[in-house]
């Protein structure tokens, strides 16, 4: 069985803007993917580390936007491949 994810381990991702119940918006934040989880219910979730405080947070795939420069095949950014 082959598993594929939209984002790779080590990739820098940003949260998509979310609106709270009271109408306020959450600020977009940058995270680094440290774990990809494939659930039995066919959802892909990501454990991500916030760089400033090191907090770990779980996100579903639709909650994140990726970096178009990250090379999924190599699992790193182009400048790290050398």
Short mmCIF file of C-alpha atoms in Angstrom, two decimals:
data_model
loop_
_atom_site.label_atom_id
_atom_site.label_comp_id
_atom_site.label_asym_id
_atom_site.label_seq_id
_atom_site.Cartn_x
_atom_site.Cartn_y
_atom_site.Cartn_z
CA UNK A 1 0.00 0.00 0.00
CA UNK A 2 1.35 3.43 -0.94
CA UNK A 3 0.65 6.54 1.13
CA UNK A 4 1.02 10.05 -0.25
CA UNK A 5 0.70 13.37 1.52
CA UNK A 6 0.33 16.92 0.30
CA UNK A 7 3.08 18.17 2.65
CA UNK A 8 6.38 16.55 3.55
CA UNK A 9 8.30 16.13 6.79
CA UNK A 10 10.46 19.20 7.34
CA UNK A 11 8.30 21.40 5.12
CA UNK A 12 7.37 24.88 6.32
CA UNK A 13 3.59 25.34 6.22
CA UNK A 14 1.24 28.16 7.15
CA UNK A 15 -2.22 27.94 8.64
CA UNK A 16 -5.10 29.14 6.53
CA UNK A 17 -6.97 32.08 7.98
CA UNK A 18 -9.75 30.91 10.30
CA UNK A 19 -12.70 32.80 11.76
CA UNK A 20 -13.77 32.16 15.35
CA UNK A 21 -17.40 31.89 16.43
CA UNK A 22 -17.33 35.48 17.71
CA UNK A 23 -16.22 36.78 14.28
CA UNK A 24 -12.58 37.40 15.17
CA UNK A 25 -9.91 35.85 12.96
CA UNK A 26 -6.98 33.72 14.03
CA UNK A 27 -3.63 35.07 12.93
CA UNK A 28 -1.84 32.99 10.29
CA UNK A 29 1.17 31.19 11.71
CA UNK A 30 4.19 29.31 10.34
CA UNK A 31 4.94 25.75 11.39
CA UNK A 32 7.37 22.98 10.41
CA UNK A 33 5.91 19.53 9.69
CA UNK A 34 7.49 16.95 12.01
CA UNK A 35 5.09 14.02 11.53
CA UNK A 36 2.57 12.88 8.91
CA UNK A 37 -0.28 10.70 10.17
CA UNK A 38 -2.57 8.60 7.97
CA UNK A 39 -5.79 7.80 9.83
CA UNK A 40 -8.11 4.85 9.31
CA UNK A 41 -10.88 7.28 8.33
CA UNK A 42 -8.72 8.34 5.33
CA UNK A 43 -7.80 11.74 6.77
CA UNK A 44 -4.21 12.91 6.62
CA UNK A 45 -3.11 14.96 9.59
CA UNK A 46 0.15 16.68 10.38
CA UNK A 47 1.94 17.22 13.66
CA UNK A 48 3.67 20.58 13.34
CA UNK A 49 6.12 22.49 15.54
CA UNK A 50 5.76 26.23 16.10
CA UNK A 51 9.30 27.66 15.80
CA UNK A 52 9.27 30.34 18.50
CA UNK A 53 7.95 28.34 21.46
CA UNK A 54 8.38 24.81 20.11
CA UNK A 55 4.72 23.93 20.70
CA UNK A 56 3.41 20.89 18.81
CA UNK A 57 0.00 21.15 17.18
CA UNK A 58 -2.03 18.80 14.99
CA UNK A 59 -3.69 20.01 11.78
CA UNK A 60 -5.79 18.39 9.09
CA UNK A 61 -4.62 18.81 5.50
CA UNK A 62 -7.27 21.42 4.52
CA UNK A 63 -6.15 23.70 7.38
CA UNK A 64 -2.65 24.20 5.93
CA UNK A 65 -0.97 25.81 2.93
CA UNK A 66 2.44 24.58 1.82
CA UNK A 67 5.60 26.10 0.48
CA UNK A 68 5.80 25.71 -3.33
CA UNK A 69 9.63 25.60 -3.16
CA UNK A 70 9.77 22.45 -0.98
CA UNK A 71 10.83 19.43 -3.04
CA UNK A 72 8.57 16.52 -2.04
CA UNK A 73 10.63 13.92 -3.89
CA UNK A 74 13.88 14.86 -2.11
CA UNK A 75 12.19 15.70 1.19
CA UNK A 76 14.01 19.01 1.52
CA UNK A 77 14.44 22.50 0.12
CA UNK A 78 16.62 22.84 -3.02
CA UNK A 79 19.49 24.53 -1.15
CA UNK A 80 19.58 21.64 1.36
CA UNK A 81 19.90 18.98 -1.38
CA UNK A 82 23.54 19.79 -2.14
#
